[in-house]
PDB file of C-alpha atoms and ligand atoms in Angstrom:
ATOM      1  CA  CYS A   1      -8.555   3.023  11.928  1.00  0.00           C
ATOM      2  CA  ALA A   2     -11.174   0.283  11.672  1.00  0.00           C
ATOM      3  CA  LYS A   3     -13.923   2.902  11.186  1.00  0.00           C
ATOM      4  CA  LYS A   4     -12.641   5.270   8.499  1.00  0.00           C
ATOM      5  CA  ALA A   5     -12.667   8.954   9.363  1.00  0.00           C
ATOM      6  CA  LYS A   6     -15.209   9.605   6.619  1.00  0.00           C
ATOM      7  CA  PRO A   7     -17.246   6.584   5.489  1.00  0.00           C
ATOM      8  CA  HIS A   8     -15.359   5.954   2.302  1.00  0.00           C
ATOM      9  CA  LYS A   9     -17.842   5.484  -0.513  1.00  0.00           C
ATOM     10  CA  ASP A  10     -15.925   3.087  -2.706  1.00  0.00           C
ATOM     11  CA  ASP A  11     -13.925   0.449  -0.809  1.00  0.00           C
ATOM     12  CA  LYS A  12     -13.339  -1.496  -4.035  1.00  0.00           C
ATOM     13  CA  LYS A  13     -10.565   0.874  -5.150  1.00  0.00           C
ATOM     14  CA  ASP A  14      -8.830   0.908  -1.753  1.00  0.00           C
ATOM     15  CA  LEU A  15      -6.464  -1.970  -2.556  1.00  0.00           C
ATOM     16  CA  ALA A  16      -5.415  -0.331  -5.851  1.00  0.00           C
ATOM     17  CA  THR A  17      -5.013   2.986  -4.034  1.00  0.00           C
ATOM     18  CA  CYS A  18      -2.760   1.385  -1.402  1.00  0.00           C
ATOM     19  CA  ARG A  19      -0.603   0.001  -4.218  1.00  0.00           C
ATOM     20  CA  VAL A  20      -0.353   3.450  -5.843  1.00  0.00           C
ATOM     21  CA  LEU A  21       0.493   5.049  -2.505  1.00  0.00           C
ATOM     22  CA  LEU A  22       3.130   2.382  -1.748  1.00  0.00           C
ATOM     23  CA  ALA A  23       4.704   2.909  -5.200  1.00  0.00           C
ATOM     24  CA  GLU A  24       4.942   6.639  -4.449  1.00  0.00           C
ATOM     25  CA  LEU A  25       6.626   5.898  -1.124  1.00  0.00           C
ATOM     26  CA  GLU A  26       9.107   3.486  -2.746  1.00  0.00           C
ATOM     27  CA  THR A  27      10.094   5.968  -5.479  1.00  0.00           C
ATOM     28  CA  HIS A  28      10.429   8.975  -3.116  1.00  0.00           C
ATOM     29  CA  GLN A  29      14.009  10.292  -3.032  1.00  0.00           C
ATOM     30  CA  ASP A  30      14.155   9.843   0.764  1.00  0.00           C
ATOM     31  CA  ALA A  31      12.877   6.230   0.698  1.00  0.00           C
ATOM     32  CA  TRP A  32      16.344   4.597   0.611  1.00  0.00           C
ATOM     33  CA  PRO A  33      16.579   3.694   4.340  1.00  0.00           C
ATOM     34  CA  PHE A  34      13.140   2.033   4.271  1.00  0.00           C
ATOM     35  CA  LEU A  35      13.085  -0.047   1.069  1.00  0.00           C
ATOM     36  CA  LYS A  36      14.314  -3.341   2.534  1.00  0.00           C
ATOM     37  CA  PRO A  37      14.353  -4.899   6.046  1.00  0.00           C
ATOM     38  CA  VAL A  38      17.130  -3.448   8.242  1.00  0.00           C
ATOM     39  CA  ASP A  39      20.011  -5.971   8.289  1.00  0.00           C
ATOM     40  CA  LEU A  40      20.013  -6.872  11.979  1.00  0.00           C
ATOM     41  CA  LYS A  41      23.647  -8.000  11.732  1.00  0.00           C
ATOM     42  CA  ALA A  42      24.816  -4.761  10.079  1.00  0.00           C
ATOM     43  CA  VAL A  43      23.104  -2.361  12.518  1.00  0.00           C
ATOM     44  CA  PRO A  44      24.221  -2.847  16.147  1.00  0.00           C
ATOM     45  CA  GLY A  45      21.396  -2.589  18.664  1.00  0.00           C
ATOM     46  CA  TYR A  46      18.591  -2.596  16.119  1.00  0.00           C
ATOM     47  CA  ARG A  47      17.329  -6.087  16.992  1.00  0.00           C
ATOM     48  CA  LYS A  48      17.208  -5.208  20.707  1.00  0.00           C
ATOM     49  CA  VAL A  49      15.595  -1.769  20.386  1.00  0.00           C
ATOM     50  CA  ILE A  50      13.059  -2.311  17.570  1.00  0.00           C
ATOM     51  CA  LYS A  51      10.527  -4.998  18.513  1.00  0.00           C
ATOM     52  CA  LYS A  52       8.572  -4.962  15.226  1.00  0.00           C
ATOM     53  CA  PRO A  53      10.786  -4.150  12.235  1.00  0.00           C
ATOM     54  CA  MET A  54       8.928  -3.078   9.097  1.00  0.00           C
ATOM     55  CA  ASP A  55       9.917  -1.826   5.636  1.00  0.00           C
ATOM     56  CA  PHE A  56       8.298  -1.026   2.297  1.00  0.00           C
ATOM     57  CA  SER A  57       9.161  -4.375   0.635  1.00  0.00           C
ATOM     58  CA  THR A  58       7.497  -6.280   3.492  1.00  0.00           C
ATOM     59  CA  ILE A  59       4.422  -4.055   3.208  1.00  0.00           C
ATOM     60  CA  ARG A  60       4.294  -4.798  -0.537  1.00  0.00           C
ATOM     61  CA  GLU A  61       4.444  -8.558   0.168  1.00  0.00           C
ATOM     62  CA  LYS A  62       1.587  -8.253   2.679  1.00  0.00           C
ATOM     63  CA  LEU A  63      -0.473  -6.164   0.261  1.00  0.00           C
ATOM     64  CA  ASN A  64       0.081  -8.684  -2.540  1.00  0.00           C
ATOM     65  CA  ASN A  65      -1.138 -11.463  -0.236  1.00  0.00           C
ATOM     66  CA  SER A  66      -4.097  -9.556   1.183  1.00  0.00           C
ATOM     67  CA  GLN A  67      -7.610 -10.145  -0.072  1.00  0.00           C
ATOM     68  CA  GLN A  68      -9.893  -7.274  -0.994  1.00  0.00           C
ATOM     69  CA  ASN A  69     -12.731  -8.942   0.933  1.00  0.00           C
ATOM     70  CA  ASN A  70     -10.613  -9.000   4.088  1.00  0.00           C
ATOM     71  CA  GLU A  71     -11.418  -5.373   4.859  1.00  0.00           C
ATOM     72  CA  LEU A  72      -8.653  -5.290   7.492  1.00  0.00           C
ATOM     73  CA  PHE A  73      -6.045  -4.783   4.750  1.00  0.00           C
ATOM     74  CA  LEU A  74      -6.506  -0.999   4.753  1.00  0.00           C
ATOM     75  CA  CYS A  75      -5.942  -0.710   8.525  1.00  0.00           C
ATOM     76  CA  THR A  76      -3.019  -3.130   8.340  1.00  0.00           C
ATOM     77  CA  PHE A  77      -1.491  -1.036   5.560  1.00  0.00           C
ATOM     78  CA  ILE A  78      -1.789   2.233   7.495  1.00  0.00           C
ATOM     79  CA  ILE A  79      -0.470   0.632  10.716  1.00  0.00           C
ATOM     80  CA  ASP A  80       2.520  -0.932   8.902  1.00  0.00           C
ATOM     81  CA  VAL A  81       3.498   2.300   7.127  1.00  0.00           C
ATOM     82  CA  ASN A  82       3.338   4.184  10.418  1.00  0.00           C
ATOM     83  CA  LEU A  83       5.421   1.434  12.052  1.00  0.00           C
ATOM     84  CA  VAL A  84       8.212   2.150   9.539  1.00  0.00           C
ATOM     85  CA  PHE A  85       8.274   5.808  10.583  1.00  0.00           C
ATOM     86  CA  ASP A  86       7.806   5.157  14.330  1.00  0.00           C
ATOM     87  CA  ASN A  87      10.720   2.654  14.293  1.00  0.00           C
ATOM     88  CA  CYS A  88      12.807   5.278  12.489  1.00  0.00           C
ATOM     89  CA  GLU A  89      12.040   7.932  15.102  1.00  0.00           C
ATOM     90  CA  ARG A  90      12.805   5.529  17.937  1.00  0.00           C
ATOM     91  CA  PHE A  91      16.224   4.482  16.604  1.00  0.00           C
ATOM     92  CA  ASN A  92      17.498   7.568  14.777  1.00  0.00           C
ATOM     93  CA  GLU A  93      18.241  11.110  15.948  1.00  0.00           C
ATOM     94  CA  ASP A  94      15.893  13.699  14.426  1.00  0.00           C
ATOM     95  CA  ASP A  95      19.020  15.526  13.310  1.00  0.00           C
ATOM     96  CA  SER A  96      20.486  12.645  11.319  1.00  0.00           C
ATOM     97  CA  GLU A  97      20.272  11.675   7.658  1.00  0.00           C
ATOM     98  CA  ILE A  98      17.978   8.701   8.301  1.00  0.00           C
ATOM     99  CA  GLY A  99      15.993  10.592  10.968  1.00  0.00           C
ATOM    100  CA  ARG A 100      15.291  13.457   8.571  1.00  0.00           C
ATOM    101  CA  ALA A 101      14.382  11.031   5.783  1.00  0.00           C
ATOM    102  CA  GLY A 102      11.844   9.417   8.116  1.00  0.00           C
ATOM    103  CA  HIS A 103      10.222  12.745   9.001  1.00  0.00           C
ATOM    104  CA  ASN A 104      10.081  13.744   5.318  1.00  0.00           C
ATOM    105  CA  MET A 105       8.519  10.414   4.337  1.00  0.00           C
ATOM    106  CA  ARG A 106       5.930  10.573   7.114  1.00  0.00           C
ATOM    107  CA  ARG A 107       4.921  14.097   6.074  1.00  0.00           C
ATOM    108  CA  PHE A 108       4.620  12.968   2.455  1.00  0.00           C
ATOM    109  CA  PHE A 109       2.557   9.876   3.414  1.00  0.00           C
ATOM    110  CA  ASP A 110       0.169  11.782   5.683  1.00  0.00           C
ATOM    111  CA  LYS A 111      -0.555  14.276   2.871  1.00  0.00           C
ATOM    112  CA  ARG A 112      -1.043  11.659   0.117  1.00  0.00           C
ATOM    113  CA  TRP A 113      -3.107   9.322   2.342  1.00  0.00           C
ATOM    114  CA  THR A 114      -5.478  12.155   3.173  1.00  0.00           C
ATOM    115  CA  GLU A 115      -5.774  13.117  -0.499  1.00  0.00           C
ATOM    116  CA  LEU A 116      -6.327   9.553  -1.740  1.00  0.00           C
ATOM    117  CA  LEU A 117      -8.123   7.710   1.039  1.00  0.00           C
ATOM    118  CA  GLN A 118     -10.196  10.069   3.118  1.00  0.00           C
TER     119      GLN A 118
HETATM  120  C1  6RS B 201      15.660   2.667   8.627  1.00  0.00           C
HETATM  121  C2  6RS B 201      16.897   2.413   9.406  1.00  0.00           C
HETATM  122  N1  6RS B 201      16.904   2.746  10.720  1.00  0.00           N
HETATM  123  C3  6RS B 201      18.005   2.560  11.463  1.00  0.00           C
HETATM  124  C4  6RS B 201      19.160   2.026  10.919  1.00  0.00           C
HETATM  125  C5  6RS B 201      19.183   1.653   9.563  1.00  0.00           C
HETATM  126  C6  6RS B 201      18.030   1.847   8.802  1.00  0.00           C
HETATM  127  N2  6RS B 201      18.022   1.518   7.461  1.00  0.00           N
HETATM  128  C7  6RS B 201      18.967   0.568   6.888  1.00  0.00           C
HETATM  129  C8  6RS B 201      18.503   0.131   5.504  1.00  0.00           C
HETATM  130  C9  6RS B 201      20.364   1.162   6.796  1.00  0.00           C
HETATM  131  C10 6RS B 201      20.561   2.484   6.418  1.00  0.00           C
HETATM  132  C11 6RS B 201      21.875   2.984   6.320  1.00  0.00           C
HETATM  133  C12 6RS B 201      22.964   2.147   6.594  1.00  0.00           C
HETATM  134  C13 6RS B 201      22.728   0.809   6.944  1.00  0.00           C
HETATM  135  C14 6RS B 201      21.439   0.337   7.038  1.00  0.00           C
HETATM  136  O1  6RS B 201      23.719  -0.104   7.142  1.00  0.00           O
HETATM  137  C15 6RS B 201      24.735   0.133   8.134  1.00  0.00           C
HETATM  138  C16 6RS B 201      25.746   1.100   7.612  1.00  0.00           C
HETATM  139  C17 6RS B 201      25.153   2.492   7.556  1.00  0.00           C
HETATM  140  O2  6RS B 201      24.246   2.622   6.467  1.00  0.00           O
END
């Protein structure tokens, strides 16, 4: 992740592109399970099973606080988005409403990230 697949010519737009990509994730019809942190009191077992919870609102906070010159923000963004989907796969059955939403969102993200950032 540190070294981009193809040396990306214009890093300056990367932060804006991450914001666009995050907005597309947040407005996707299957985004509902991932918009806010999972309420650890409302979901039995979640705190024990998922060591690093992550959600789209937390990613937006981190992006808002990240500096363009800190070039790690792009890797952090990609890692955090994938953490949302990996947590989902770990906790939810593939054949469940949330499990399917996670697979759909990961497929959507992988396509859009490739189009916009590589
Ligand atoms: C992404 C994820 N993975 C595993 C469990 C939950 C979640 N998402 C949270 C936002 C959620 C979704 C549905 C819920 C829920 C909470 O509250 C308990 C009652 C049932 O409805």
